[in-house]
Short mmCIF file of C-alpha atoms and ligand atoms in Angstrom, two decimals:
data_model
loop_
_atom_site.label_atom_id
_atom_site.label_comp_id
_atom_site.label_asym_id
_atom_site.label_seq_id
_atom_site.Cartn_x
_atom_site.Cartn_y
_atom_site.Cartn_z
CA UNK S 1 71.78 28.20 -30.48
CA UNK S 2 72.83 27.07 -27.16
CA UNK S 3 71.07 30.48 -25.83
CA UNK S 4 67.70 29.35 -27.62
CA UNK S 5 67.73 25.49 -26.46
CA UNK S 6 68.68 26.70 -22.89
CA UNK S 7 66.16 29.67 -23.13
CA UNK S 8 63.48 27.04 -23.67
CA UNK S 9 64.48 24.54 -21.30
CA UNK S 10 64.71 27.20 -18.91
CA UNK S 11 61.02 28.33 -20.13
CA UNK S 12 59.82 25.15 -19.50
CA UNK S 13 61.15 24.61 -16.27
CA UNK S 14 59.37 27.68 -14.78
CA UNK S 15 56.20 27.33 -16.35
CA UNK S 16 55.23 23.60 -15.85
CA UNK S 17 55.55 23.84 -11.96
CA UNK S 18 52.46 26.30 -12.05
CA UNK S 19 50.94 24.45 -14.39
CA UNK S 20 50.77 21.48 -12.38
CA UNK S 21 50.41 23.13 -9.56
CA UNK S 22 47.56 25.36 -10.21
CA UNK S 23 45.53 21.61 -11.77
CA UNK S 24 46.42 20.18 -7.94
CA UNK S 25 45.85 23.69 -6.17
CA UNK S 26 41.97 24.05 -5.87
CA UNK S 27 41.18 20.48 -6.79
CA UNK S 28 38.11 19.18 -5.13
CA UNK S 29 38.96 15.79 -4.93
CA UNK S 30 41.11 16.18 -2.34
CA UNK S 31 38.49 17.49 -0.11
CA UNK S 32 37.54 15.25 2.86
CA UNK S 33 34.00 16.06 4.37
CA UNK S 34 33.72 16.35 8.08
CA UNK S 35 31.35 13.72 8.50
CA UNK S 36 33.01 11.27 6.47
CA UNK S 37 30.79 11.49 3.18
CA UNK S 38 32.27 10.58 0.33
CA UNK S 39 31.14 11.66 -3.40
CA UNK S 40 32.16 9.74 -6.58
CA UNK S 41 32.92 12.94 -8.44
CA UNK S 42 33.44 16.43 -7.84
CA UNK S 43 33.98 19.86 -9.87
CA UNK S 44 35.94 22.49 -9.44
CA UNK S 45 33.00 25.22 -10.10
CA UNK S 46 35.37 28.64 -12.29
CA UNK S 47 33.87 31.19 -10.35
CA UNK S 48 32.76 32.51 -6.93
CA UNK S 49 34.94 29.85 -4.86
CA UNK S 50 32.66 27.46 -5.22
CA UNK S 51 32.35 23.46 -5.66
CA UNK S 52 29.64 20.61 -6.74
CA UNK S 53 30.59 17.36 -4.95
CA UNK S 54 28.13 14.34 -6.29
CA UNK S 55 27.22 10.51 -6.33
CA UNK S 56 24.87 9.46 -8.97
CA UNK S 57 22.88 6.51 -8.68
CA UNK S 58 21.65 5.52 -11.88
CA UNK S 59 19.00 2.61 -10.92
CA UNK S 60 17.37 5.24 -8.31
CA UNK S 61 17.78 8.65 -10.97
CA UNK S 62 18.65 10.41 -7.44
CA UNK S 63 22.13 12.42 -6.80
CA UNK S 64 23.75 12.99 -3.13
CA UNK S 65 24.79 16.58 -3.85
CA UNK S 66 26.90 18.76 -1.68
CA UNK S 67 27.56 22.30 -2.80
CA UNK S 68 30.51 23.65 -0.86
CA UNK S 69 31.19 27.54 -1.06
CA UNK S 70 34.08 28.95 0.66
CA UNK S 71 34.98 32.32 1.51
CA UNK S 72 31.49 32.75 3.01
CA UNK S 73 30.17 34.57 5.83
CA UNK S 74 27.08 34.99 8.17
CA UNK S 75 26.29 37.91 6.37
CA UNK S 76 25.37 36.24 3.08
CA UNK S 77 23.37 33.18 1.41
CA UNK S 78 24.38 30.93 -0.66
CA UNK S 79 22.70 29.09 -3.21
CA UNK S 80 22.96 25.75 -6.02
CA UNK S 81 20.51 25.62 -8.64
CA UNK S 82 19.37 23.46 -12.15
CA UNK S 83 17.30 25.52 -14.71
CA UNK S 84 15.33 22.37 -16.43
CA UNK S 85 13.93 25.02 -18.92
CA UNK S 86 16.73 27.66 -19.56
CA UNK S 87 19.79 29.13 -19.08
CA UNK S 88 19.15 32.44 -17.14
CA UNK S 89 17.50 33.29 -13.65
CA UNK S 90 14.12 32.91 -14.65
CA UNK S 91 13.24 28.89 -14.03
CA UNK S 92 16.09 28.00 -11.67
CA UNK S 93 15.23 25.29 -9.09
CA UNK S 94 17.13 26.66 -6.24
CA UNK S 95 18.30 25.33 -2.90
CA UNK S 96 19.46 28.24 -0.60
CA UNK S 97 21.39 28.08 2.82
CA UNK S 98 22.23 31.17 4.89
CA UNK S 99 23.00 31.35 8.79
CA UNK S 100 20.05 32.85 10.88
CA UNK S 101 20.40 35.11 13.91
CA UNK S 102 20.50 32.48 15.85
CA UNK S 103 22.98 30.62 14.84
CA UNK S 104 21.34 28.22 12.78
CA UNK S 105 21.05 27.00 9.75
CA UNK S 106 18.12 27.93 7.73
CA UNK S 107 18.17 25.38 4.04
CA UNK S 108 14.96 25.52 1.47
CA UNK S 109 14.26 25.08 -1.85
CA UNK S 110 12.99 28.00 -4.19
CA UNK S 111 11.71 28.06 -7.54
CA UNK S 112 12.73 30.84 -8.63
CA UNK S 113 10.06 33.02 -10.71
CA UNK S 114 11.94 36.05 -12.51
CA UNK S 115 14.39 38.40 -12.08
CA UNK S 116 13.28 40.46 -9.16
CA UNK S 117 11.70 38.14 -7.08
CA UNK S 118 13.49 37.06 -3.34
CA UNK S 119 14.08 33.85 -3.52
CA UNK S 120 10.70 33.02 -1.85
CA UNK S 121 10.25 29.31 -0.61
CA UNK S 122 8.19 26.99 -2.61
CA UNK S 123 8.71 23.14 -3.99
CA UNK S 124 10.62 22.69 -6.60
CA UNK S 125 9.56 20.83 -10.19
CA UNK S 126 11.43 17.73 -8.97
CA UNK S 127 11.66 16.11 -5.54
CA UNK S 128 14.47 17.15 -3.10
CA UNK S 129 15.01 15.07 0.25
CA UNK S 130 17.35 15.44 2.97
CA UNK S 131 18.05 18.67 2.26
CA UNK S 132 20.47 20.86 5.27
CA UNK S 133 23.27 23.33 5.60
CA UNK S 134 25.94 23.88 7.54
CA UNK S 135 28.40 26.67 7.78
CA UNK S 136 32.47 26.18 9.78
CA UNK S 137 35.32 27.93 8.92
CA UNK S 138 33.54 29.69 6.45
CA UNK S 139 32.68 27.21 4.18
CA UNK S 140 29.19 26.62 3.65
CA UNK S 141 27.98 23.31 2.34
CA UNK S 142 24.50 22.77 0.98
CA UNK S 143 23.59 18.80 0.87
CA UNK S 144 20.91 17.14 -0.38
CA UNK S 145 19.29 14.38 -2.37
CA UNK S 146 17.64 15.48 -5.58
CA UNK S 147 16.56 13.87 -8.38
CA UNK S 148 17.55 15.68 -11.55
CA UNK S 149 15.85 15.69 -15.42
CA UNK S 150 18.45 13.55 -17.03
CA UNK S 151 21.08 14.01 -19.60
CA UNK S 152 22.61 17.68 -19.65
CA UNK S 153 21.46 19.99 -17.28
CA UNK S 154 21.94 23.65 -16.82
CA UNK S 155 23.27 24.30 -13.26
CA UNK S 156 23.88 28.16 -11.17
CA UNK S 157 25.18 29.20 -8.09
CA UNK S 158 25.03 32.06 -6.10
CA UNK S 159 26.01 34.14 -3.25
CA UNK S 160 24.03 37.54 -2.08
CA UNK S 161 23.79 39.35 1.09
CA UNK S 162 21.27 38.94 3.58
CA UNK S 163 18.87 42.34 4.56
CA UNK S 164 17.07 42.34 7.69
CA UNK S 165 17.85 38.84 8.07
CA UNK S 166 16.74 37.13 4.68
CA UNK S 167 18.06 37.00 1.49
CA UNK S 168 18.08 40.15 -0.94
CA UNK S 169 19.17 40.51 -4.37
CA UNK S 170 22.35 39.17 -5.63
CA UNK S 171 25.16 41.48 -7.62
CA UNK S 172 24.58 40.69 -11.93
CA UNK S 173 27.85 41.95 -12.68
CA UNK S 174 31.77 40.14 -12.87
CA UNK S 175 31.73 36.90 -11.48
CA UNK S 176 27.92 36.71 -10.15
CA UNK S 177 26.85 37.19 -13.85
CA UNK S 178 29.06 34.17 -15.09
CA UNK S 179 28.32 31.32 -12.22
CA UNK S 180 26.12 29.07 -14.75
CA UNK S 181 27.50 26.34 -16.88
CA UNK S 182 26.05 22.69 -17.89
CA UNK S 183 26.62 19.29 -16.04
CA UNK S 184 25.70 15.87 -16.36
CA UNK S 185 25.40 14.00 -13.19
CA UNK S 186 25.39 10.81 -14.70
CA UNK S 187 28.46 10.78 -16.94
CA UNK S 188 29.86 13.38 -14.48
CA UNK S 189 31.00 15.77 -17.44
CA UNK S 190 31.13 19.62 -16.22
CA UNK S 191 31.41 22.72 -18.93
CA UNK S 192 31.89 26.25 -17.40
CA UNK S 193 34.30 24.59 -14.55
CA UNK S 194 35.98 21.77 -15.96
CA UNK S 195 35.76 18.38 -14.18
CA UNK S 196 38.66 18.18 -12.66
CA UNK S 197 39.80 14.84 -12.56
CA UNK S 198 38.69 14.97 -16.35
CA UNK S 199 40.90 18.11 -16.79
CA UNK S 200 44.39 16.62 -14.74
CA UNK S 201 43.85 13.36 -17.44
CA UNK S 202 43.74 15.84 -20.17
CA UNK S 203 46.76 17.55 -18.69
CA UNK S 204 48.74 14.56 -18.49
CA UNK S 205 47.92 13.53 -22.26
CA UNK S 206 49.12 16.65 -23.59
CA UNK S 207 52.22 17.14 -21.75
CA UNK S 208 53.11 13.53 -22.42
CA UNK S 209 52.11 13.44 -26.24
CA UNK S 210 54.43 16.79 -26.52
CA UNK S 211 57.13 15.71 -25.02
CA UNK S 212 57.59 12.05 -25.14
CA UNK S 213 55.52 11.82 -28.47
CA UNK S 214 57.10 14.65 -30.46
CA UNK S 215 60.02 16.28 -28.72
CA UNK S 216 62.05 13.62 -28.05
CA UNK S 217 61.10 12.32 -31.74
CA UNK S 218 62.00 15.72 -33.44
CA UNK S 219 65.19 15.73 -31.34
CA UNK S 220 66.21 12.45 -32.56
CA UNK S 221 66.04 13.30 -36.16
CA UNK S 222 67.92 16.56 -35.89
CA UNK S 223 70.78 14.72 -34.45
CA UNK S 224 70.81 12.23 -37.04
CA UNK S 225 70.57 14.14 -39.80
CA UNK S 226 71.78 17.29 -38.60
CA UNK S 227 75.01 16.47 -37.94
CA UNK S 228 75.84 15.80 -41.27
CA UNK S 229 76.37 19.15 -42.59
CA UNK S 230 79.37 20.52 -41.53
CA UNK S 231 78.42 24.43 -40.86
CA UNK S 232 75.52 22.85 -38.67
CA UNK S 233 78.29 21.49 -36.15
CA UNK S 234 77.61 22.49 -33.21
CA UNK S 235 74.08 23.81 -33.38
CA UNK S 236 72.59 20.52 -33.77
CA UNK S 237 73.90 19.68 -30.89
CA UNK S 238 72.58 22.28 -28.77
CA UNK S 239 69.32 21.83 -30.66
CA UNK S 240 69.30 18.29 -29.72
CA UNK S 241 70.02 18.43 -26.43
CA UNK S 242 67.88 21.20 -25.77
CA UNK S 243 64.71 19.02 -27.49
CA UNK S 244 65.72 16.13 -25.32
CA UNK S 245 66.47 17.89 -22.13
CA UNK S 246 62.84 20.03 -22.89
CA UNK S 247 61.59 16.63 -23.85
CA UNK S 248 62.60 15.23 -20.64
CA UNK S 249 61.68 18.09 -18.52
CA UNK S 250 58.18 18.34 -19.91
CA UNK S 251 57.69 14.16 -19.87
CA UNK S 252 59.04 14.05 -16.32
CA UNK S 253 56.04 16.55 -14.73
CA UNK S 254 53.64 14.34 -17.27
CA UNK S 255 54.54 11.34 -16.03
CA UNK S 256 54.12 12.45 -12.31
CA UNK S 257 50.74 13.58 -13.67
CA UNK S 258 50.65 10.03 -14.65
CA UNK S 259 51.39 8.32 -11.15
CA UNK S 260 49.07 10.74 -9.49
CA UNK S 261 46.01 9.39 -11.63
CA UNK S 262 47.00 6.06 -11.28
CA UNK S 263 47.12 6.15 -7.20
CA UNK S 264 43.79 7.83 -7.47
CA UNK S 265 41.69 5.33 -9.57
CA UNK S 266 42.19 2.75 -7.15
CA UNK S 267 40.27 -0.25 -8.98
CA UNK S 268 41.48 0.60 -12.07
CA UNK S 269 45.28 -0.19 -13.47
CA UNK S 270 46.18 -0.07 -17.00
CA UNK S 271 49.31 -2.56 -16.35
CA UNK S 272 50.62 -1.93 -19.95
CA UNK S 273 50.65 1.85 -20.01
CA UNK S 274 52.20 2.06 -16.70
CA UNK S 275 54.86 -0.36 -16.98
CA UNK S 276 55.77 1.11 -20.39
CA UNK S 277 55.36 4.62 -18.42
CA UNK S 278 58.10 3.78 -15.67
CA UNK S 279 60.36 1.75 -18.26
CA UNK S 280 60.41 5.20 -20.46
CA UNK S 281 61.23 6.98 -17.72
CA UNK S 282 64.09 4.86 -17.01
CA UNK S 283 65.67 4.42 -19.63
CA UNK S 284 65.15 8.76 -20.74
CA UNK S 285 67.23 9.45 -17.12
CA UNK S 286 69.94 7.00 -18.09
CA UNK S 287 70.09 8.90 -21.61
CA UNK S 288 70.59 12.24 -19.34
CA UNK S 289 73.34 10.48 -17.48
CA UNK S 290 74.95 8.71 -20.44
CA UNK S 291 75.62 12.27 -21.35
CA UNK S 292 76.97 13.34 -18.53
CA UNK S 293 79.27 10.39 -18.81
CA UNK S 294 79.69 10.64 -22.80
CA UNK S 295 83.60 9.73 -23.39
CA UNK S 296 85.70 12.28 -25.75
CA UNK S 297 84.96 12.21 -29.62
CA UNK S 298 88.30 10.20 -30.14
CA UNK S 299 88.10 7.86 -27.17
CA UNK S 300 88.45 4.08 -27.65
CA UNK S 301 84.96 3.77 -26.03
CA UNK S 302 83.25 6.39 -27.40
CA UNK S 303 82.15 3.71 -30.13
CA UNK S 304 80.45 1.71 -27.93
CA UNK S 305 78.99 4.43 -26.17
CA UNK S 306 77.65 5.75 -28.88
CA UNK S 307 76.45 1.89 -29.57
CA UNK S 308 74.55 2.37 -26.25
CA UNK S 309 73.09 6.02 -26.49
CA UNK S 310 71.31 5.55 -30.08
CA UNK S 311 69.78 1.91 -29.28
CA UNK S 312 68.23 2.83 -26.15
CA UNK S 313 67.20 6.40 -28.02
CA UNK S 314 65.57 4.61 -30.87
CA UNK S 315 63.44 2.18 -28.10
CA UNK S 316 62.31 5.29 -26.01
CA UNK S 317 60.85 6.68 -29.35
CA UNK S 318 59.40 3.68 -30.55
CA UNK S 319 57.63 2.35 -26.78
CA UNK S 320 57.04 6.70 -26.34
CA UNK S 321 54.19 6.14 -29.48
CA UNK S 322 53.14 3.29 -28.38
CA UNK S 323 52.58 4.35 -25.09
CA UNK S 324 50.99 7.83 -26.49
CA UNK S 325 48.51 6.03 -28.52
CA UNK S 326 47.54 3.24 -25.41
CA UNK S 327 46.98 6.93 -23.60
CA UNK S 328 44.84 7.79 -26.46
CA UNK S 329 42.62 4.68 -25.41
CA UNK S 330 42.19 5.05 -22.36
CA UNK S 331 41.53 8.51 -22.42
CA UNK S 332 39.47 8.51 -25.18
CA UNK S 333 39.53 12.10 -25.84
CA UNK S 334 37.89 13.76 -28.77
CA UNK S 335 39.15 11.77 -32.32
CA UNK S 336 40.54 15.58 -33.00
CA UNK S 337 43.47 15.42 -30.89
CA UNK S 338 44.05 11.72 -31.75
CA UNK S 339 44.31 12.94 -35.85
CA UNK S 340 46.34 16.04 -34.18
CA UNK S 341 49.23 13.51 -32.98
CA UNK S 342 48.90 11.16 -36.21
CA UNK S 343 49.47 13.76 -38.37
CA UNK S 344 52.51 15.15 -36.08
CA UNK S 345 53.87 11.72 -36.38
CA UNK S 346 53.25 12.09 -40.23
CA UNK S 347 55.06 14.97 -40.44
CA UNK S 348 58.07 13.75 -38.48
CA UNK S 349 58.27 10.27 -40.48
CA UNK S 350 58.13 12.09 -43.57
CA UNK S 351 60.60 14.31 -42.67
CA UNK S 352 63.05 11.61 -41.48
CA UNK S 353 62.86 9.38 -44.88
CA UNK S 354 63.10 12.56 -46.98
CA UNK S 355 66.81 13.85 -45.05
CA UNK S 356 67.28 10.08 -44.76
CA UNK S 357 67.61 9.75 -48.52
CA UNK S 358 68.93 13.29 -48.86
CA UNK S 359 71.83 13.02 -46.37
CA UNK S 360 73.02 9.48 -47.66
CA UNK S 361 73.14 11.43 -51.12
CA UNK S 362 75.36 14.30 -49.44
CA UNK S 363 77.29 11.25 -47.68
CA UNK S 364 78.20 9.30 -50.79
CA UNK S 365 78.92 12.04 -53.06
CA UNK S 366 81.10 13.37 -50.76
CA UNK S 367 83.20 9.95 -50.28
CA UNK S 368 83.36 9.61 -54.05
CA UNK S 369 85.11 13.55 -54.36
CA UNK S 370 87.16 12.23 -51.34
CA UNK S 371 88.28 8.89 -53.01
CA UNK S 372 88.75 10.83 -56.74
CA UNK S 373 91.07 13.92 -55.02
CA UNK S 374 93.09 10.84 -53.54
CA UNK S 375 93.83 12.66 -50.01
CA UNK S 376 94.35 10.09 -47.17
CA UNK S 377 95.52 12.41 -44.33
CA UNK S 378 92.17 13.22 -44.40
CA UNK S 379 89.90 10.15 -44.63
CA UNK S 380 90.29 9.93 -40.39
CA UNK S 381 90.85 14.05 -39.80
CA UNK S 382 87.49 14.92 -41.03
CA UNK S 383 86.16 18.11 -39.17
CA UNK S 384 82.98 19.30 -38.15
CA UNK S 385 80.57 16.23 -37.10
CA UNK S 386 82.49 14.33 -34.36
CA UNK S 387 85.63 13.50 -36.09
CA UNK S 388 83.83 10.05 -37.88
CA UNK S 389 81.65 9.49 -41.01
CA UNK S 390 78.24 9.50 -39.35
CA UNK S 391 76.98 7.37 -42.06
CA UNK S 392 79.11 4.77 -41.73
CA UNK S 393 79.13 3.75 -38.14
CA UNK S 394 75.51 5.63 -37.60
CA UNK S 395 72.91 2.79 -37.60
CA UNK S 396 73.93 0.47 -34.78
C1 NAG P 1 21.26 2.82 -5.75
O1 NAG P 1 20.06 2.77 -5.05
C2 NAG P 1 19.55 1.44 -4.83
C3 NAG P 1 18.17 1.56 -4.22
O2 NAG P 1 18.19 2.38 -3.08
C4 NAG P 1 20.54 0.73 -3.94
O3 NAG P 1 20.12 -0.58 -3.70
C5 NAG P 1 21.91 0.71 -4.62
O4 NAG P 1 22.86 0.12 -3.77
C6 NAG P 1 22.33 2.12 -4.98
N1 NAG P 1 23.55 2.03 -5.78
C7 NAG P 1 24.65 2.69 -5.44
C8 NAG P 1 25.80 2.53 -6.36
O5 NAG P 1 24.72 3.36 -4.41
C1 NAG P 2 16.41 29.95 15.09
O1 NAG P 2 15.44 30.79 14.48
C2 NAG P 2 14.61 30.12 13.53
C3 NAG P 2 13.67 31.15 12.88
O2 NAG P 2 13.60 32.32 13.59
C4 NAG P 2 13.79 29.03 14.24
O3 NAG P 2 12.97 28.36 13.32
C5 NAG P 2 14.80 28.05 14.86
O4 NAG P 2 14.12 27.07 15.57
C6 NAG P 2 15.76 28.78 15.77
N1 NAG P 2 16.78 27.83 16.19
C7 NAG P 2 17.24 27.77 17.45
C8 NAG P 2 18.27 26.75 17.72
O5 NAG P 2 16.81 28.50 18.30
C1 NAG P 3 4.90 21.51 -1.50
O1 NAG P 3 4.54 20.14 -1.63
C2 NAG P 3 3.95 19.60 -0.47
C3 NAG P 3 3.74 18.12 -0.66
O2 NAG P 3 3.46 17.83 -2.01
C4 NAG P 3 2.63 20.34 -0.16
O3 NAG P 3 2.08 19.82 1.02
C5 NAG P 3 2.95 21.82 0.03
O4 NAG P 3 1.77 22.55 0.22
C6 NAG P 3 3.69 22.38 -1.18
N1 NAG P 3 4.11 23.73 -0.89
C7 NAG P 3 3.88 24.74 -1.68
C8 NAG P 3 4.35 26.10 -1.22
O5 NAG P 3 3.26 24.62 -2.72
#
């Protein structure tokens, strides 16, 4: 048992560090352009090292887009399209940047016809202005004004090389083949790449509704009822301080998750969900200390402590779901995942009141057998769950 709990804490320790890190890694929205423009939203694009960075204006219809590729070099365009009318080559509305042999920039637009055809230039079916290009460090950037066909579009980039100094045809295999996916400028929702301010916030929910929501829960009931059969002493122990330690482990990185989104959306505080946030987190690393500092099972103190460690374990489950489901409204994910968590809560509850009634039954019974066999030096020398009835002095 204490293998297992420790196994998992130790699981969970290595894995959530590249979690998070690989969500903050290739972000986009920590990008700062060179000449201070700023975009609203941004997308983490899943394949050729590529980026959308936007601001939609919804009274004008137009988008400020910059499409940032890095890894680039002189030898090769790049290019950001919409397909209004499908989802392959044939239709795209292209803008396409490469370096010419001079040094400069060369940025056009390109309908593009079929597959075969070199991204010739021509106007595209809706208006682009300020369109330009520019290429440091290898990064190119496309930017430019468009103004989009509404509501979910299909959007493609590309990279190819450049043959006698224009643009030639682009690989269709690995990667090259899979650079398409849908967007929506206006609500700024990505598929394919994953907005990824939209995909940290999803982060954070789930490690917070897993830990906070139903480890720390599930931990809590196997120490209370657990403990009450003897040949379970000491594995619920290890099994309850490996949920809570997990529990804590896992919350901890979600609430960082937490503070990260909340010094981001400047503007925008949820008051109660933070402050119930920081007060769980709180009162979860006094728990960790509390055991370090637990007293010995027959200690004058340990009563009290005891006192202490289950009412402040009882309020981090009860503001945990509360703060899980204010998370669920202001996230406002899919009514799925919110059904998901209800019914884990379900479960648990259930659980608790069917051992609850079970365990008092194993409890009395087993006072009664006590009382009939008439054996005092044992009422006080019981074995096997901390030395005291945890019935009696349990619900404090
Ligand atoms: C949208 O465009 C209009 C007209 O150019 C402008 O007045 C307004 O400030 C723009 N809104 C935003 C949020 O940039
Ligand atoms: C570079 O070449 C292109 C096309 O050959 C030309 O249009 C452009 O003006 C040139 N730029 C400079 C800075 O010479
Ligand atoms: C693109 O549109 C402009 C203005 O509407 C027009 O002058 C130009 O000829 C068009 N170009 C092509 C290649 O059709």
């Amino acid at each position: 048992m204490r293998i297992n709990s420790s196994g998992f804490a130790l699981l969970c320790l290595c894995v959530l560090p590249s979690l998070i890190s690989s969500c903050y890694a290739q972000s986009c929205s920590n990008y700062a352009f060179s000449n201070n423009q700023a975009f609203t939203s941004c997308a983490d694009l899943p394949y050729l090292n590529s980026y959308l960075h936007w601001t939609y204006n919804t009274s004008t219809g137009l988008a400020r887009i910059a499409f940032r590729h890095t890894s680039a070099d002189s030898s090769k365009w790049v290019a950001w399209g919409i397909n209004p009318t499908g989802t392959g080559m044939p239709g795209v509305q292209a803008l396409v940047a490469y370096q010419q042999s001079n040094g400069s920039m060369r940025a056009y637009t390109s309908p593009v016809g079929g597959y075969g055809t070199m991204l010739q230039e021509g106007n595209l079916s809706f208006s682009v202005l300020d369109l330009s290009a520019t290429f440091n460090n290898n990064e190119m950037i496309i930017f430019a004004t468009v103004a989009p066909p509404s509501g979910n579009i299909n959007q493609v980039w590309q990279e190819g090389p450049l043959v006698g100094g224009s643009p030639s045809a682009h690989v269709t295999t690995g990667p090259n083949a899979q650079s398409k996916g849908t967007l929506n400028l206006a609500s700024g929702t990505v598929s394919g790449g994953g907005n990824s301010k939209l995909r940290r916030r999803n982060i954070h929910g789930i490690l917070n509704a897993v830990s906070w929501g139903i480890l720390m829960p599930l931990g809590i009931t196997i120490a209370r009822y657990m403990r009450v059969f003897k040949s379970a002493d000491p594995a619920w122990f290890y099994l309850h301080i490996g949920c809570q330690l997990s529990g804590y482990v896992v919350g901890v990185a979600g609430w960082g998750t937490g503070l990260k989104l909340g010094s981001e959306s400047a503007g925008i505080t949820y008051s109660a969900h933070r402050s119930i946030g920081i007060t769980l987190f709180c009162l979860a690393t006094l728990q960790v200390f509390a055991l370090l500092l637990r007293p010995k099972k027959d200690h004058k103190y340990r009563f009290y402590w005891n006192v202490y460690h289950h009412s402040v374990g009882y309020a981090v489950i009860v503001l945990a779901i509360i703060n899980v489901f204010k998370g669920f409204n202001i996230l406002n994910p899919e009514k799925k995942w919110k059904h998901a968590y209800v019914g884990a809560i379900i479960v648990l509850a259930c659980n608790a009141i069917v051992w609850e009634i079970y365990t008092w039954y194993i409890v009395l019974k087993r006072k009664k057998a006590e009382r009939t066999e008439k054996m005092p030096h044992d009422i006080n020398g019981r074995n096997g769950y901390n030395g005291y009835d945890t019935r009696m002095h349990h619900d404090v």
